[in-house]
CSV table of C-alpha atoms and ligand atoms in Angstrom, one decimal:
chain,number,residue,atom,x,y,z
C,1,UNK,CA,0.0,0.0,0.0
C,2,UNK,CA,1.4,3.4,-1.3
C,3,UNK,CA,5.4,4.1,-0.6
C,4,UNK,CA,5.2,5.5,3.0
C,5,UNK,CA,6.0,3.3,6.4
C,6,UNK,CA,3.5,2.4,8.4
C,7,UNK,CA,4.4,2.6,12.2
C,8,UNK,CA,2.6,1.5,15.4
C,9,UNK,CA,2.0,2.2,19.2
C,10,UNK,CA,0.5,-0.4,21.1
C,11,UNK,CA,-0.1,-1.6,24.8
C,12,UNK,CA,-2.5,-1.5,27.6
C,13,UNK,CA,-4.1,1.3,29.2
C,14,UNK,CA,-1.3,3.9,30.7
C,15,UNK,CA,1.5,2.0,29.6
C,16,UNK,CA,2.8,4.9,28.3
C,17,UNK,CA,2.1,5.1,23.9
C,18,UNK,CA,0.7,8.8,24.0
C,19,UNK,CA,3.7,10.1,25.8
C,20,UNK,CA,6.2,8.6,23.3
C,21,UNK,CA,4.3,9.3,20.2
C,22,UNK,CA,4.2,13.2,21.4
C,23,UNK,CA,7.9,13.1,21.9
C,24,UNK,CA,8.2,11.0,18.3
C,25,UNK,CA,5.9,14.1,16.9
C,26,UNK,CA,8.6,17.0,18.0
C,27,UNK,CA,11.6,14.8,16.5
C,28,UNK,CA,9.6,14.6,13.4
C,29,UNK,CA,8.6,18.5,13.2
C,30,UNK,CA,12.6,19.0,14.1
C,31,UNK,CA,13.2,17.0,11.3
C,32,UNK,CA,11.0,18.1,8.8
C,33,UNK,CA,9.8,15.2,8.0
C,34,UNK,CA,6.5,14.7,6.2
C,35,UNK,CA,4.5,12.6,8.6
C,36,UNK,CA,0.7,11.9,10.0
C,37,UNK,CA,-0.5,10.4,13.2
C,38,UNK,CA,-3.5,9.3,13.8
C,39,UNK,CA,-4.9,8.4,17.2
C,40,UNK,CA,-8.2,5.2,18.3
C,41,UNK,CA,-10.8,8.1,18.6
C,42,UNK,CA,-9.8,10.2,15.3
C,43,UNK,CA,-12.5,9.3,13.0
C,44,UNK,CA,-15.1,11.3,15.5
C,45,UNK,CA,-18.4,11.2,13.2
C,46,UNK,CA,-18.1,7.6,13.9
C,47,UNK,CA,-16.8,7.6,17.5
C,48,UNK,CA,-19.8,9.8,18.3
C,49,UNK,CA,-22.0,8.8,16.3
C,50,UNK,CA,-22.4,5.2,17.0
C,51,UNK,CA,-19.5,4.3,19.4
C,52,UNK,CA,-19.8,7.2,22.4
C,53,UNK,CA,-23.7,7.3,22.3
C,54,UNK,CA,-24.2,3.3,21.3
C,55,UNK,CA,-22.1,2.3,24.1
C,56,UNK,CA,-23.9,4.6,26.6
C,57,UNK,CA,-27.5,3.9,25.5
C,58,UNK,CA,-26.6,0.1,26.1
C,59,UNK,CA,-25.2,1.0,29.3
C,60,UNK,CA,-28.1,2.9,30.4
C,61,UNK,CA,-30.4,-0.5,30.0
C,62,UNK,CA,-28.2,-2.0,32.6
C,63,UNK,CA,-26.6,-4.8,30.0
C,64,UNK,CA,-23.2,-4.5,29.2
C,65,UNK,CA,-22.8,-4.0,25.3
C,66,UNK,CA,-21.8,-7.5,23.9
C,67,UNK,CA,-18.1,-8.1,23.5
C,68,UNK,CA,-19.0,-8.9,19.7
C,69,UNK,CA,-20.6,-5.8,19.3
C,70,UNK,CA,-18.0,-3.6,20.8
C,71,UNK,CA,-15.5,-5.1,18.2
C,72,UNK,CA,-17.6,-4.1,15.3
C,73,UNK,CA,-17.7,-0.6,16.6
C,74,UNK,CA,-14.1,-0.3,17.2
C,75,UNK,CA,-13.6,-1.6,13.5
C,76,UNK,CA,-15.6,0.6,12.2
C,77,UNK,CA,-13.4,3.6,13.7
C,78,UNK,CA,-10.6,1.7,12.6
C,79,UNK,CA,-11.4,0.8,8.8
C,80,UNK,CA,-12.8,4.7,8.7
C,81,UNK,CA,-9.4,6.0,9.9
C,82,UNK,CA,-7.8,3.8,7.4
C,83,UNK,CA,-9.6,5.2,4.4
C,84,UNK,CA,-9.6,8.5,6.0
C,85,UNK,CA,-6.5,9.1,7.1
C,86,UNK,CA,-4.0,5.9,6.9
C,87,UNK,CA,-4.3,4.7,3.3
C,88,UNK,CA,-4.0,8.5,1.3
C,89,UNK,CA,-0.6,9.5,3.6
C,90,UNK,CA,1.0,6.4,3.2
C,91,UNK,CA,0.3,6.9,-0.8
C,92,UNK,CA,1.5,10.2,-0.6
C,93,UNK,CA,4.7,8.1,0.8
C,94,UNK,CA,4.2,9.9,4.1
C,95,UNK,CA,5.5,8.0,7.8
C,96,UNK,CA,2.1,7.5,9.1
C,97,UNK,CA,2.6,7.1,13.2
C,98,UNK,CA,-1.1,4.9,14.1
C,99,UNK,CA,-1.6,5.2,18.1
C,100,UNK,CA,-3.0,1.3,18.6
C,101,UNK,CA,-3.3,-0.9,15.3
C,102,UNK,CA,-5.2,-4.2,15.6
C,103,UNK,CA,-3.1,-5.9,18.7
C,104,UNK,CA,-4.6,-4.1,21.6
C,105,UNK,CA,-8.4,-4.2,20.4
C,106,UNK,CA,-7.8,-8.4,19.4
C,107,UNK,CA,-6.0,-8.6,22.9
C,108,UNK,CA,-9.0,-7.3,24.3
C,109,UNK,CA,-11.6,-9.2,22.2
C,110,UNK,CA,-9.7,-12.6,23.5
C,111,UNK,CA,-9.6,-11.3,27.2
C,112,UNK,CA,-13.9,-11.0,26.5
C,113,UNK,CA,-13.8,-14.3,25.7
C,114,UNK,CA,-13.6,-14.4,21.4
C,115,UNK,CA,-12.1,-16.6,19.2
C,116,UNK,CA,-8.6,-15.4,17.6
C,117,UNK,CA,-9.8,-16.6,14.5
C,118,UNK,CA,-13.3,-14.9,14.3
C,119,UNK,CA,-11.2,-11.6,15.5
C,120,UNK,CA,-8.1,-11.9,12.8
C,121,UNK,CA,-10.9,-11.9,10.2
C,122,UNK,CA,-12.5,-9.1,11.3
C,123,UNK,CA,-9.5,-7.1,11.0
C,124,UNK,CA,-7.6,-8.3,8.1
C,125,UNK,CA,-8.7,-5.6,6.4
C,126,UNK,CA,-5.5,-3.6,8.0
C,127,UNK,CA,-2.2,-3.4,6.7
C,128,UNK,CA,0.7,-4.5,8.0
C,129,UNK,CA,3.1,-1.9,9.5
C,130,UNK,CA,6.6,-1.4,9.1
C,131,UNK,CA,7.6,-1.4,12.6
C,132,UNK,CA,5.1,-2.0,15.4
C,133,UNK,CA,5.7,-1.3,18.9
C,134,UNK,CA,4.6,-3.0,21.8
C,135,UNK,CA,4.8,-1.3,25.7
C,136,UNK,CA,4.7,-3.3,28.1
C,137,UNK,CA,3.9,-2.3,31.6
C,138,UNK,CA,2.7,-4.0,34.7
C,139,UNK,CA,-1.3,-3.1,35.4
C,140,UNK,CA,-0.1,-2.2,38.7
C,141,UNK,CA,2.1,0.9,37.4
C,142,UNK,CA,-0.6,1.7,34.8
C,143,UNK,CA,-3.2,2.0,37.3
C,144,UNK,CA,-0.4,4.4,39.3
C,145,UNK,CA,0.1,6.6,36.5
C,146,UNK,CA,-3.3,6.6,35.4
C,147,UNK,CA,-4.6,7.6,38.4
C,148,UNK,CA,-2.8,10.3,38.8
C,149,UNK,CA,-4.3,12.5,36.5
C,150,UNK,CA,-8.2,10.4,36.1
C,151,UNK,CA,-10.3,7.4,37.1
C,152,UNK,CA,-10.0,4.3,34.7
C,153,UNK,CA,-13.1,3.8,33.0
C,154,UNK,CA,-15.4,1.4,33.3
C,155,UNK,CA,-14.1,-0.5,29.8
C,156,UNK,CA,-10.2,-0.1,31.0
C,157,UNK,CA,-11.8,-1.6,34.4
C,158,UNK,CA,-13.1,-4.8,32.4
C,159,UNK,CA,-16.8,-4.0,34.4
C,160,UNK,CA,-19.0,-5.0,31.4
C,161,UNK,CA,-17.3,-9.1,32.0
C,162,UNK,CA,-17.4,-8.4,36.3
C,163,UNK,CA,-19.7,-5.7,37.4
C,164,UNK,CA,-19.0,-6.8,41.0
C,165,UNK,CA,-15.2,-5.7,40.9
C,166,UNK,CA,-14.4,-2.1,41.8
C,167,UNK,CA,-12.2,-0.1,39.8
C,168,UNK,CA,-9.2,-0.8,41.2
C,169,UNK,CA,-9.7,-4.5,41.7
C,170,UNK,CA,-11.8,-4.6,37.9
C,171,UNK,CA,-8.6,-2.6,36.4
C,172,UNK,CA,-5.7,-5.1,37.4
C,173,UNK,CA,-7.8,-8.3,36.6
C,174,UNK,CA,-8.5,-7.0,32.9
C,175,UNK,CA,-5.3,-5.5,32.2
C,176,UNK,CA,-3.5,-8.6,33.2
C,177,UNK,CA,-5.6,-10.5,30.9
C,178,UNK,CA,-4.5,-8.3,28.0
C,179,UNK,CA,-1.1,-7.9,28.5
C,180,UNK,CA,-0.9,-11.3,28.5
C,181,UNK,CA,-2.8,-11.8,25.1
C,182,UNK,CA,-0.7,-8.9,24.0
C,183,UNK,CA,2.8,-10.7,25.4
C,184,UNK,CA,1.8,-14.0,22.7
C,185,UNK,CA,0.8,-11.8,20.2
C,186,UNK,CA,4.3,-10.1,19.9
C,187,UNK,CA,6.4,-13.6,20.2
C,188,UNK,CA,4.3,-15.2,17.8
C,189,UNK,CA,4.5,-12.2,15.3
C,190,UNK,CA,7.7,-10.9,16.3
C,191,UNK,CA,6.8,-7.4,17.4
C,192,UNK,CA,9.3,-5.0,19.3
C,193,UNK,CA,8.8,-5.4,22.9
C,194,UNK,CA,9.0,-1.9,24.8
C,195,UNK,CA,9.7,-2.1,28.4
C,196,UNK,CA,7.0,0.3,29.6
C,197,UNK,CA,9.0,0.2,33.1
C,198,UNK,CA,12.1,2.4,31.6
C,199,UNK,CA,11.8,6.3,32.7
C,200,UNK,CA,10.4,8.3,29.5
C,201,UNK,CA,13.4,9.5,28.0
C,202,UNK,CA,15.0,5.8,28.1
C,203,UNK,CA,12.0,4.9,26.1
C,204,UNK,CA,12.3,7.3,23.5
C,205,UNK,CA,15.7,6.7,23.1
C,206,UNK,CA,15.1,3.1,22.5
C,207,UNK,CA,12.2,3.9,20.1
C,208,UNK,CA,14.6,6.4,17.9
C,209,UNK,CA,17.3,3.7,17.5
C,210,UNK,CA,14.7,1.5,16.3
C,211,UNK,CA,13.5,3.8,14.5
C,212,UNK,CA,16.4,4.7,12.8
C,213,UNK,CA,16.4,2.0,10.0
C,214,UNK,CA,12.9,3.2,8.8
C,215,UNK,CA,13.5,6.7,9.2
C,216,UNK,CA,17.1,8.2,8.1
C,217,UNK,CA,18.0,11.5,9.5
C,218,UNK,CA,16.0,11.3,12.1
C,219,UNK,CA,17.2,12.9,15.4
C,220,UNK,CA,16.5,13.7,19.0
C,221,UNK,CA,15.4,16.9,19.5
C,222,UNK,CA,15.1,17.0,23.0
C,223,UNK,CA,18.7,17.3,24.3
F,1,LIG,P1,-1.2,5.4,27.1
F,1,LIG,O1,-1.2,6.3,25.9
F,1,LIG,O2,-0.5,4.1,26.9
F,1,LIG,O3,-2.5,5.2,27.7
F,1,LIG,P2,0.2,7.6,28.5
F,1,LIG,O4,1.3,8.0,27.6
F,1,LIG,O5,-1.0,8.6,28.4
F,1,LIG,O6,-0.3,6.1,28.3
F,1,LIG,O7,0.7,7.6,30.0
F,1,LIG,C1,-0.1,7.5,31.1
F,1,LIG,C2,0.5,8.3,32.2
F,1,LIG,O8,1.7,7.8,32.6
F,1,LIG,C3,0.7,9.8,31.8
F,1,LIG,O9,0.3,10.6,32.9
F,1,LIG,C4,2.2,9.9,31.6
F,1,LIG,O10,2.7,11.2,31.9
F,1,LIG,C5,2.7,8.8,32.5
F,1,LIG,N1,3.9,8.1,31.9
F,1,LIG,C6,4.1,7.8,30.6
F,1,LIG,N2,5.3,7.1,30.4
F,1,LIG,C7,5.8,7.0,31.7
F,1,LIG,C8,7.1,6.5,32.1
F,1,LIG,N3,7.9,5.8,31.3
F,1,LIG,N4,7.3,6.6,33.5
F,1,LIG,C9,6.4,7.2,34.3
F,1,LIG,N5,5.3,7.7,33.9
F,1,LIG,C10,5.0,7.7,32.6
């Protein structure tokens, strides 16, 4: 698809992706390099539309939206981003930085309980990145740093599978759960492994040297 690189962020909740792709985003504007990002909620006629308002109207009946159904919404945002956004900068052979791909949402869909193969089909219709990174950090911390700034919500929580879990309780169970799908997902398909433990400028540093045989003349900006 098109001549540009296609390059991913992905991990559990707080484990750290925004932080790195915002420091990524300055090298790249130091650079002058000719780049997009694009983040899970960008395609917001969809996200509002159906996603923000679906969830909460199922919500407000008292039954938790169906993991199946989730997953259609989330691949709706995801194939409009890709039409939107994705597929016309990569053909304009522009580095397209994608905040989460397909391996937290099918992480996700097997911690609810789906089948891998019913979720690879639903989103083959992605294309494969260049590079695709993968932080990895302990619930635990992530509920630390998360909580720090905000409350987890009640989808980060895992309360649509156990309702009778608080937040805190809900939040380490469910995260667990997905890092773990995310930890077999990156052996088996030989992601790059972040750890999400490293202080933020460690992190960056590691994701520039990886970086740097994708993206030639690419430097730090920050030192
Ligand atoms: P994500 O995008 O994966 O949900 P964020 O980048 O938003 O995570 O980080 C969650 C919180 O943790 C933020 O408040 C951020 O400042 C903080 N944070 C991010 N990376 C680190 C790090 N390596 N060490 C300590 N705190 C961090």
């Amino acid at each position: 698809m098109g001549k540009g690189k296609l390059i991913v962020f992905d991990g559990i909740d707080g484990s750290g992706k925004s932080t790195q792709i915002k420091l990524l985003k300055e090298d790249l504007e130091a650079s002058n390099a000719d780049f997009a990002i694009t983040g899970w909620k960008d395609s917001k006629y969809f996200y509002n539309l159906y996603i923000g308002d679906l969830i909460e109207r199922i919500q407000e009946g008292g039954v938790p939206i169906p993991p199946e159904a989730r997953t259609f919404l989330l691949a709706t945002d995801l194939s409009y981003r890709l039409k939107a956004i994705i597929q016309p900068a990569l053909e304009e052979g522009k580095l397209v930085i994608c905040d989460r791909h397909i391996y937290k949402v099918i992480s996700q869909g097997l911690a609810r309980g789906l089948e891998r193969r019913w979720l690879d089909i639903m989103f083959e219709f992605m294309p494969h990145p260049d590079m695709v990174f993968i932080f990895d950090t302990p619930p635990s911390e992530a509920y630390e740093r998360i909580t720090k700034k905000r409350e987890p919500s009640y989808f980060e929580a895992g309360l649509d599978m156990r309702p009778d879990l608080d937040k805190k309780t809900g939040f380490l169970w469910f995260q667990q759960k997905v890092r773990e799908h995310l930890l077999d997902m990156t052996k088996e398909l030989d992601l790059h492994l972040l750890d999400g433990t490293q202080g933020i400028e460690a992190q960056h540093d590691a994701v520039l040297k990886q970086l740097s045989n994708c993206v030639p003349h690419l430097t730090c900006s920050h030192k």
